[in-house]
Amino acid sequence: MMENSKNEYLVKIEEAIKELPNKAQNAIYWIITHFEFVEEMCKNPEMTNEEIEKYKEEAKAKEDYIMLALLCAAQTYKENSNETTEQEN
């Protein structure tokens, strides 16, 4: 049962990716194939959430999907780090 729902989830992801522009598809492929680099680079972002949001908007406007993905990863790591810190207190 678990394997079936996992496969269904992967099919949905694949379908969603196919609907993206080619540049965005290439960015996702790049992120997946360089995941360790992305993780290391984005673990401790020095930027505030406001700065990240500003740069995300700029990346969207320029269709710079790799930058957008990196900023989203940095924001996710930052939010997860904040949640972990709050849970520890």
PDB file of N, CA and C in Angstrom:
ATOM      1  N   MET A   1       0.832  -1.195   0.000  1.00  0.00           N
ATOM      2  CA  MET A   1       0.000   0.000   0.000  1.00  0.00           C
ATOM      3  C   MET A   1       0.873   1.253   0.000  1.00  0.00           C
ATOM      4  N   MET A   2       1.864   1.282   0.889  1.00  0.00           N
ATOM      5  CA  MET A   2       2.753   2.442   0.995  1.00  0.00           C
ATOM      6  C   MET A   2       3.502   2.666  -0.317  1.00  0.00           C
ATOM      7  N   GLU A   3       3.965   1.584  -0.928  1.00  0.00           N
ATOM      8  CA  GLU A   3       4.710   1.682  -2.190  1.00  0.00           C
ATOM      9  C   GLU A   3       3.821   2.257  -3.293  1.00  0.00           C
ATOM     10  N   ASN A   4       2.556   1.866  -3.308  1.00  0.00           N
ATOM     11  CA  ASN A   4       1.620   2.351  -4.318  1.00  0.00           C
ATOM     12  C   ASN A   4       1.404   3.854  -4.187  1.00  0.00           C
ATOM     13  N   SER A   5       1.210   4.346  -2.964  1.00  0.00           N
ATOM     14  CA  SER A   5       0.998   5.782  -2.779  1.00  0.00           C
ATOM     15  C   SER A   5       2.269   6.567  -3.109  1.00  0.00           C
ATOM     16  N   LYS A   6       3.420   5.961  -2.846  1.00  0.00           N
ATOM     17  CA  LYS A   6       4.693   6.596  -3.186  1.00  0.00           C
ATOM     18  C   LYS A   6       4.814   6.744  -4.704  1.00  0.00           C
ATOM     19  N   ASN A   7       4.456   5.686  -5.423  1.00  0.00           N
ATOM     20  CA  ASN A   7       4.501   5.733  -6.885  1.00  0.00           C
ATOM     21  C   ASN A   7       3.518   6.756  -7.438  1.00  0.00           C
ATOM     22  N   GLU A   8       2.326   6.824  -6.847  1.00  0.00           N
ATOM     23  CA  GLU A   8       1.338   7.815  -7.279  1.00  0.00           C
ATOM     24  C   GLU A   8       1.872   9.228  -7.064  1.00  0.00           C
ATOM     25  N   TYR A   9       2.528   9.443  -5.942  1.00  0.00           N
ATOM     26  CA  TYR A   9       3.109  10.748  -5.624  1.00  0.00           C
ATOM     27  C   TYR A   9       4.180  11.115  -6.651  1.00  0.00           C
ATOM     28  N   LEU A  10       5.031  10.152  -7.001  1.00  0.00           N
ATOM     29  CA  LEU A  10       6.079  10.401  -7.994  1.00  0.00           C
ATOM     30  C   LEU A  10       5.485  10.718  -9.364  1.00  0.00           C
ATOM     31  N   VAL A  11       4.406  10.045  -9.720  1.00  0.00           N
ATOM     32  CA  VAL A  11       3.737  10.320 -10.996  1.00  0.00           C
ATOM     33  C   VAL A  11       3.191  11.744 -10.993  1.00  0.00           C
ATOM     34  N   LYS A  12       2.602  12.175  -9.878  1.00  0.00           N
ATOM     35  CA  LYS A  12       2.081  13.543  -9.777  1.00  0.00           C
ATOM     36  C   LYS A  12       3.206  14.569  -9.894  1.00  0.00           C
ATOM     37  N   ILE A  13       4.339  14.281  -9.264  1.00  0.00           N
ATOM     38  CA  ILE A  13       5.494  15.180  -9.362  1.00  0.00           C
ATOM     39  C   ILE A  13       5.959  15.268 -10.813  1.00  0.00           C
ATOM     40  N   GLU A  14       6.073  14.113 -11.458  1.00  0.00           N
ATOM     41  CA  GLU A  14       6.512  14.086 -12.860  1.00  0.00           C
ATOM     42  C   GLU A  14       5.557  14.883 -13.748  1.00  0.00           C
ATOM     43  N   GLU A  15       4.260  14.723 -13.530  1.00  0.00           N
ATOM     44  CA  GLU A  15       3.270  15.466 -14.316  1.00  0.00           C
ATOM     45  C   GLU A  15       3.400  16.970 -14.086  1.00  0.00           C
ATOM     46  N   ALA A  16       3.609  17.364 -12.834  1.00  0.00           N
ATOM     47  CA  ALA A  16       3.751  18.792 -12.513  1.00  0.00           C
ATOM     48  C   ALA A  16       4.999  19.373 -13.165  1.00  0.00           C
ATOM     49  N   ILE A  17       6.085  18.615 -13.142  1.00  0.00           N
ATOM     50  CA  ILE A  17       7.338  19.079 -13.746  1.00  0.00           C
ATOM     51  C   ILE A  17       7.176  19.252 -15.255  1.00  0.00           C
ATOM     52  N   LYS A  18       6.460  18.341 -15.885  1.00  0.00           N
ATOM     53  CA  LYS A  18       6.252  18.422 -17.339  1.00  0.00           C
ATOM     54  C   LYS A  18       5.489  19.677 -17.745  1.00  0.00           C
ATOM     55  N   GLU A  19       4.708  20.240 -16.826  1.00  0.00           N
ATOM     56  CA  GLU A  19       3.936  21.448 -17.123  1.00  0.00           C
ATOM     57  C   GLU A  19       4.770  22.721 -17.001  1.00  0.00           C
ATOM     58  N   LEU A  20       5.954  22.616 -16.428  1.00  0.00           N
ATOM     59  CA  LEU A  20       6.822  23.779 -16.237  1.00  0.00           C
ATOM     60  C   LEU A  20       7.524  24.159 -17.538  1.00  0.00           C
ATOM     61  N   PRO A  21       7.962  25.418 -17.645  1.00  0.00           N
ATOM     62  CA  PRO A  21       8.781  25.808 -18.803  1.00  0.00           C
ATOM     63  C   PRO A  21      10.081  24.990 -18.832  1.00  0.00           C
ATOM     64  N   ASN A  22      10.663  24.850 -20.011  1.00  0.00           N
ATOM     65  CA  ASN A  22      11.897  24.063 -20.146  1.00  0.00           C
ATOM     66  C   ASN A  22      12.998  24.533 -19.205  1.00  0.00           C
ATOM     67  N   LYS A  23      13.144  25.854 -19.049  1.00  0.00           N
ATOM     68  CA  LYS A  23      14.178  26.379 -18.147  1.00  0.00           C
ATOM     69  C   LYS A  23      13.948  25.898 -16.717  1.00  0.00           C
ATOM     70  N   ALA A  24      12.705  25.853 -16.296  1.00  0.00           N
ATOM     71  CA  ALA A  24      12.387  25.393 -14.941  1.00  0.00           C
ATOM     72  C   ALA A  24      12.649  23.896 -14.811  1.00  0.00           C
ATOM     73  N   GLN A  25      12.319  23.132 -15.838  1.00  0.00           N
ATOM     74  CA  GLN A  25      12.603  21.694 -15.824  1.00  0.00           C
ATOM     75  C   GLN A  25      14.106  21.450 -15.710  1.00  0.00           C
ATOM     76  N   ASN A  26      14.885  22.211 -16.474  1.00  0.00           N
ATOM     77  CA  ASN A  26      16.343  22.079 -16.417  1.00  0.00           C
ATOM     78  C   ASN A  26      16.874  22.453 -15.041  1.00  0.00           C
ATOM     79  N   ALA A  27      16.284  23.458 -14.420  1.00  0.00           N
ATOM     80  CA  ALA A  27      16.709  23.867 -13.079  1.00  0.00           C
ATOM     81  C   ALA A  27      16.440  22.759 -12.069  1.00  0.00           C
ATOM     82  N   ILE A  28      15.282  22.123 -12.171  1.00  0.00           N
ATOM     83  CA  ILE A  28      14.962  21.024 -11.252  1.00  0.00           C
ATOM     84  C   ILE A  28      15.953  19.886 -11.441  1.00  0.00           C
ATOM     85  N   TYR A  29      16.257  19.557 -12.690  1.00  0.00           N
ATOM     86  CA  TYR A  29      17.246  18.508 -12.959  1.00  0.00           C
ATOM     87  C   TYR A  29      18.597  18.879 -12.347  1.00  0.00           C
ATOM     88  N   TRP A  30      19.005  20.139 -12.503  1.00  0.00           N
ATOM     89  CA  TRP A  30      20.285  20.595 -11.962  1.00  0.00           C
ATOM     90  C   TRP A  30      20.294  20.472 -10.442  1.00  0.00           C
ATOM     91  N   ILE A  31      19.211  20.897  -9.808  1.00  0.00           N
ATOM     92  CA  ILE A  31      19.120  20.817  -8.346  1.00  0.00           C
ATOM     93  C   ILE A  31      19.222  19.366  -7.885  1.00  0.00           C
ATOM     94  N   ILE A  32      18.517  18.466  -8.550  1.00  0.00           N
ATOM     95  CA  ILE A  32      18.538  17.050  -8.163  1.00  0.00           C
ATOM     96  C   ILE A  32      19.933  16.463  -8.335  1.00  0.00           C
ATOM     97  N   THR A  33      20.588  16.769  -9.450  1.00  0.00           N
ATOM     98  CA  THR A  33      21.902  16.178  -9.719  1.00  0.00           C
ATOM     99  C   THR A  33      23.028  16.827  -8.920  1.00  0.00           C
ATOM    100  N   HIS A  34      22.767  17.978  -8.316  1.00  0.00           N
ATOM    101  CA  HIS A  34      23.767  18.668  -7.497  1.00  0.00           C
ATOM    102  C   HIS A  34      23.256  18.872  -6.068  1.00  0.00           C
ATOM    103  N   PHE A  35      22.447  17.932  -5.587  1.00  0.00           N
ATOM    104  CA  PHE A  35      21.748  18.134  -4.323  1.00  0.00           C
ATOM    105  C   PHE A  35      22.684  18.361  -3.141  1.00  0.00           C
ATOM    106  N   GLU A  36      23.785  17.620  -3.061  1.00  0.00           N
ATOM    107  CA  GLU A  36      24.718  17.805  -1.936  1.00  0.00           C
ATOM    108  C   GLU A  36      25.291  19.221  -1.938  1.00  0.00           C
ATOM    109  N   PHE A  37      25.635  19.723  -3.102  1.00  0.00           N
ATOM    110  CA  PHE A  37      26.137  21.094  -3.225  1.00  0.00           C
ATOM    111  C   PHE A  37      25.070  22.091  -2.782  1.00  0.00           C
ATOM    112  N   VAL A  38      23.853  21.900  -3.266  1.00  0.00           N
ATOM    113  CA  VAL A  38      22.742  22.795  -2.918  1.00  0.00           C
ATOM    114  C   VAL A  38      22.508  22.786  -1.413  1.00  0.00           C
ATOM    115  N   GLU A  39      22.490  21.602  -0.837  1.00  0.00           N
ATOM    116  CA  GLU A  39      22.264  21.473   0.601  1.00  0.00           C
ATOM    117  C   GLU A  39      23.340  22.215   1.389  1.00  0.00           C
ATOM    118  N   GLU A  40      24.588  22.011   1.019  1.00  0.00           N
ATOM    119  CA  GLU A  40      25.695  22.665   1.726  1.00  0.00           C
ATOM    120  C   GLU A  40      25.641  24.185   1.557  1.00  0.00           C
ATOM    121  N   MET A  41      25.334  24.620   0.360  1.00  0.00           N
ATOM    122  CA  MET A  41      25.302  26.047   0.060  1.00  0.00           C
ATOM    123  C   MET A  41      24.156  26.761   0.781  1.00  0.00           C
ATOM    124  N   CYS A  42      23.055  26.070   0.962  1.00  0.00           N
ATOM    125  CA  CYS A  42      21.838  26.720   1.466  1.00  0.00           C
ATOM    126  C   CYS A  42      21.561  26.472   2.949  1.00  0.00           C
ATOM    127  N   LYS A  43      22.374  25.676   3.601  1.00  0.00           N
ATOM    128  CA  LYS A  43      22.104  25.314   5.000  1.00  0.00           C
ATOM    129  C   LYS A  43      22.028  26.511   5.934  1.00  0.00           C
ATOM    130  N   ASN A  44      22.934  27.445   5.810  1.00  0.00           N
ATOM    131  CA  ASN A  44      22.997  28.574   6.731  1.00  0.00           C
ATOM    132  C   ASN A  44      22.974  29.898   5.975  1.00  0.00           C
ATOM    133  N   PRO A  45      21.823  30.238   5.419  1.00  0.00           N
ATOM    134  CA  PRO A  45      21.771  31.498   4.661  1.00  0.00           C
ATOM    135  C   PRO A  45      21.925  32.701   5.585  1.00  0.00           C
ATOM    136  N   GLU A  46      22.703  33.657   5.141  1.00  0.00           N
ATOM    137  CA  GLU A  46      22.934  34.880   5.913  1.00  0.00           C
ATOM    138  C   GLU A  46      21.838  35.911   5.667  1.00  0.00           C
ATOM    139  N   MET A  47      21.011  35.679   4.664  1.00  0.00           N
ATOM    140  CA  MET A  47      19.979  36.645   4.293  1.00  0.00           C
ATOM    141  C   MET A  47      18.749  36.516   5.189  1.00  0.00           C
ATOM    142  N   THR A  48      18.045  37.618   5.327  1.00  0.00           N
ATOM    143  CA  THR A  48      16.762  37.595   6.030  1.00  0.00           C
ATOM    144  C   THR A  48      15.704  37.039   5.081  1.00  0.00           C
ATOM    145  N   ASN A  49      14.560  36.657   5.627  1.00  0.00           N
ATOM    146  CA  ASN A  49      13.470  36.187   4.766  1.00  0.00           C
ATOM    147  C   ASN A  49      13.025  37.269   3.795  1.00  0.00           C
ATOM    148  N   GLU A  50      13.065  38.520   4.230  1.00  0.00           N
ATOM    149  CA  GLU A  50      12.675  39.625   3.356  1.00  0.00           C
ATOM    150  C   GLU A  50      13.630  39.737   2.168  1.00  0.00           C
ATOM    151  N   GLU A  51      14.925  39.585   2.436  1.00  0.00           N
ATOM    152  CA  GLU A  51      15.917  39.634   1.348  1.00  0.00           C
ATOM    153  C   GLU A  51      15.722  38.460   0.398  1.00  0.00           C
ATOM    154  N   ILE A  52      15.483  37.287   0.967  1.00  0.00           N
ATOM    155  CA  ILE A  52      15.263  36.102   0.130  1.00  0.00           C
ATOM    156  C   ILE A  52      14.052  36.322  -0.771  1.00  0.00           C
ATOM    157  N   GLU A  53      12.964  36.847  -0.206  1.00  0.00           N
ATOM    158  CA  GLU A  53      11.754  37.105  -1.001  1.00  0.00           C
ATOM    159  C   GLU A  53      12.034  38.096  -2.130  1.00  0.00           C
ATOM    160  N   LYS A  54      12.800  39.135  -1.824  1.00  0.00           N
ATOM    161  CA  LYS A  54      13.149  40.144  -2.836  1.00  0.00           C
ATOM    162  C   LYS A  54      13.925  39.498  -3.984  1.00  0.00           C
ATOM    163  N   TYR A  55      14.925  38.686  -3.651  1.00  0.00           N
ATOM    164  CA  TYR A  55      15.726  38.035  -4.681  1.00  0.00           C
ATOM    165  C   TYR A  55      14.921  36.985  -5.446  1.00  0.00           C
ATOM    166  N   LYS A  56      13.976  36.334  -4.773  1.00  0.00           N
ATOM    167  CA  LYS A  56      13.108  35.380  -5.464  1.00  0.00           C
ATOM    168  C   LYS A  56      12.284  36.086  -6.537  1.00  0.00           C
ATOM    169  N   GLU A  57      11.754  37.254  -6.212  1.00  0.00           N
ATOM    170  CA  GLU A  57      10.972  38.018  -7.192  1.00  0.00           C
ATOM    171  C   GLU A  57      11.840  38.413  -8.385  1.00  0.00           C
ATOM    172  N   GLU A  58      13.074  38.830  -8.111  1.00  0.00           N
ATOM    173  CA  GLU A  58      13.997  39.189  -9.194  1.00  0.00           C
ATOM    174  C   GLU A  58      14.314  37.970 -10.056  1.00  0.00           C
ATOM    175  N   ALA A  59      14.535  36.828  -9.418  1.00  0.00           N
ATOM    176  CA  ALA A  59      14.839  35.601 -10.159  1.00  0.00           C
ATOM    177  C   ALA A  59      13.655  35.194 -11.039  1.00  0.00           C
ATOM    178  N   LYS A  60      12.443  35.311 -10.507  1.00  0.00           N
ATOM    179  CA  LYS A  60      11.245  34.997 -11.308  1.00  0.00           C
ATOM    180  C   LYS A  60      11.162  35.911 -12.524  1.00  0.00           C
ATOM    181  N   ALA A  61      11.376  37.199 -12.308  1.00  0.00           N
ATOM    182  CA  ALA A  61      11.284  38.172 -13.403  1.00  0.00           C
ATOM    183  C   ALA A  61      12.305  37.875 -14.499  1.00  0.00           C
ATOM    184  N   LYS A  62      13.477  37.396 -14.103  1.00  0.00           N
ATOM    185  CA  LYS A  62      14.544  37.096 -15.061  1.00  0.00           C
ATOM    186  C   LYS A  62      14.455  35.664 -15.596  1.00  0.00           C
ATOM    187  N   GLU A  63      13.479  34.893 -15.088  1.00  0.00           N
ATOM    188  CA  GLU A  63      13.350  33.473 -15.422  1.00  0.00           C
ATOM    189  C   GLU A  63      14.630  32.716 -15.088  1.00  0.00           C
ATOM    190  N   ASP A  64      15.257  33.097 -13.990  1.00  0.00           N
ATOM    191  CA  ASP A  64      16.465  32.431 -13.506  1.00  0.00           C
ATOM    192  C   ASP A  64      16.028  31.367 -12.497  1.00  0.00           C
ATOM    193  N   TYR A  65      15.637  30.219 -13.029  1.00  0.00           N
ATOM    194  CA  TYR A  65      15.018  29.193 -12.201  1.00  0.00           C
ATOM    195  C   TYR A  65      16.001  28.485 -11.271  1.00  0.00           C
ATOM    196  N   ILE A  66      17.260  28.421 -11.654  1.00  0.00           N
ATOM    197  CA  ILE A  66      18.239  27.828 -10.740  1.00  0.00           C
ATOM    198  C   ILE A  66      18.404  28.727  -9.526  1.00  0.00           C
ATOM    199  N   MET A  67      18.530  30.023  -9.744  1.00  0.00           N
ATOM    200  CA  MET A  67      18.628  30.950  -8.614  1.00  0.00           C
ATOM    201  C   MET A  67      17.366  30.872  -7.757  1.00  0.00           C
ATOM    202  N   LEU A  68      16.225  30.819  -8.401  1.00  0.00           N
ATOM    203  CA  LEU A  68      14.965  30.723  -7.666  1.00  0.00           C
ATOM    204  C   LEU A  68      14.940  29.459  -6.810  1.00  0.00           C
ATOM    205  N   ALA A  69      15.363  28.342  -7.377  1.00  0.00           N
ATOM    206  CA  ALA A  69      15.387  27.085  -6.627  1.00  0.00           C
ATOM    207  C   ALA A  69      16.359  27.157  -5.454  1.00  0.00           C
ATOM    208  N   LEU A  70      17.522  27.762  -5.668  1.00  0.00           N
ATOM    209  CA  LEU A  70      18.493  27.913  -4.578  1.00  0.00           C
ATOM    210  C   LEU A  70      17.936  28.792  -3.463  1.00  0.00           C
ATOM    211  N   LEU A  71      17.273  29.868  -3.833  1.00  0.00           N
ATOM    212  CA  LEU A  71      16.678  30.753  -2.829  1.00  0.00           C
ATOM    213  C   LEU A  71      15.561  30.044  -2.067  1.00  0.00           C
ATOM    214  N   CYS A  72      14.767  29.253  -2.766  1.00  0.00           N
ATOM    215  CA  CYS A  72      13.711  28.484  -2.090  1.00  0.00           C
ATOM    216  C   CYS A  72      14.318  27.464  -1.130  1.00  0.00           C
ATOM    217  N   ALA A  73      15.402  26.817  -1.556  1.00  0.00           N
ATOM    218  CA  ALA A  73      16.080  25.866  -0.670  1.00  0.00           C
ATOM    219  C   ALA A  73      16.630  26.580   0.555  1.00  0.00           C
ATOM    220  N   ALA A  74      17.263  27.729   0.355  1.00  0.00           N
ATOM    221  CA  ALA A  74      17.807  28.497   1.480  1.00  0.00           C
ATOM    222  C   ALA A  74      16.692  28.899   2.440  1.00  0.00           C
ATOM    223  N   GLN A  75      15.573  29.316   1.892  1.00  0.00           N
ATOM    224  CA  GLN A  75      14.443  29.729   2.728  1.00  0.00           C
ATOM    225  C   GLN A  75      13.893  28.534   3.517  1.00  0.00           C
ATOM    226  N   THR A  76      13.807  27.385   2.876  1.00  0.00           N
ATOM    227  CA  THR A  76      13.317  26.182   3.550  1.00  0.00           C
ATOM    228  C   THR A  76      14.247  25.778   4.682  1.00  0.00           C
ATOM    229  N   TYR A  77      15.551  25.764   4.425  1.00  0.00           N
ATOM    230  CA  TYR A  77      16.510  25.434   5.482  1.00  0.00           C
ATOM    231  C   TYR A  77      16.410  26.434   6.629  1.00  0.00           C
ATOM    232  N   LYS A  78      16.265  27.706   6.299  1.00  0.00           N
ATOM    233  CA  LYS A  78      16.163  28.753   7.316  1.00  0.00           C
ATOM    234  C   LYS A  78      14.916  28.539   8.172  1.00  0.00           C
ATOM    235  N   GLU A  79      13.783  28.275   7.531  1.00  0.00           N
ATOM    236  CA  GLU A  79      12.534  28.052   8.263  1.00  0.00           C
ATOM    237  C   GLU A  79      12.616  26.804   9.125  1.00  0.00           C
ATOM    238  N   ASN A  80      13.195  25.727   8.590  1.00  0.00           N
ATOM    239  CA  ASN A  80      13.346  24.497   9.371  1.00  0.00           C
ATOM    240  C   ASN A  80      14.278  24.710  10.550  1.00  0.00           C
ATOM    241  N   SER A  81      15.320  25.495  10.346  1.00  0.00           N
ATOM    242  CA  SER A  81      16.257  25.811  11.423  1.00  0.00           C
ATOM    243  C   SER A  81      15.554  26.603  12.518  1.00  0.00           C
ATOM    244  N   ASN A  82      14.730  27.568  12.124  1.00  0.00           N
ATOM    245  CA  ASN A  82      13.981  28.367  13.098  1.00  0.00           C
ATOM    246  C   ASN A  82      13.001  27.503  13.884  1.00  0.00           C
ATOM    247  N   GLU A  83      12.327  26.554  13.207  1.00  0.00           N
ATOM    248  CA  GLU A  83      11.386  25.664  13.884  1.00  0.00           C
ATOM    249  C   GLU A  83      12.109  24.776  14.881  1.00  0.00           C
ATOM    250  N   THR A  84      13.284  24.267  14.495  1.00  0.00           N
ATOM    251  CA  THR A  84      14.065  23.418  15.385  1.00  0.00           C
ATOM    252  C   THR A  84      14.494  24.196  16.617  1.00  0.00           C
ATOM    253  N   THR A  85      14.942  25.428  16.424  1.00  0.00           N
ATOM    254  CA  THR A  85      15.363  26.276  17.542  1.00  0.00           C
ATOM    255  C   THR A  85      14.191  26.546  18.480  1.00  0.00           C
ATOM    256  N   GLU A  86      13.014  26.825  17.919  1.00  0.00           N
ATOM    257  CA  GLU A  86      11.832  27.092  18.738  1.00  0.00           C
ATOM    258  C   GLU A  86      11.426  25.859  19.538  1.00  0.00           C
ATOM    259  N   GLN A  87      11.531  24.670  18.938  1.00  0.00           N
ATOM    260  CA  GLN A  87      11.165  23.436  19.624  1.00  0.00           C
ATOM    261  C   GLN A  87      12.129  23.130  20.760  1.00  0.00           C
ATOM    262  N   GLU A  88      13.389  23.515  20.597  1.00  0.00           N
ATOM    263  CA  GLU A  88      14.391  23.266  21.634  1.00  0.00           C
ATOM    264  C   GLU A  88      14.192  24.171  22.839  1.00  0.00           C
ATOM    265  N   ASN A  89      13.580  25.330  22.635  1.00  0.00           N
ATOM    266  CA  ASN A  89      13.369  26.283  23.737  1.00  0.00           C
ATOM    267  C   ASN A  89      12.144  25.951  24.467  1.00  0.00           C
TER     268      ASN A  89
END
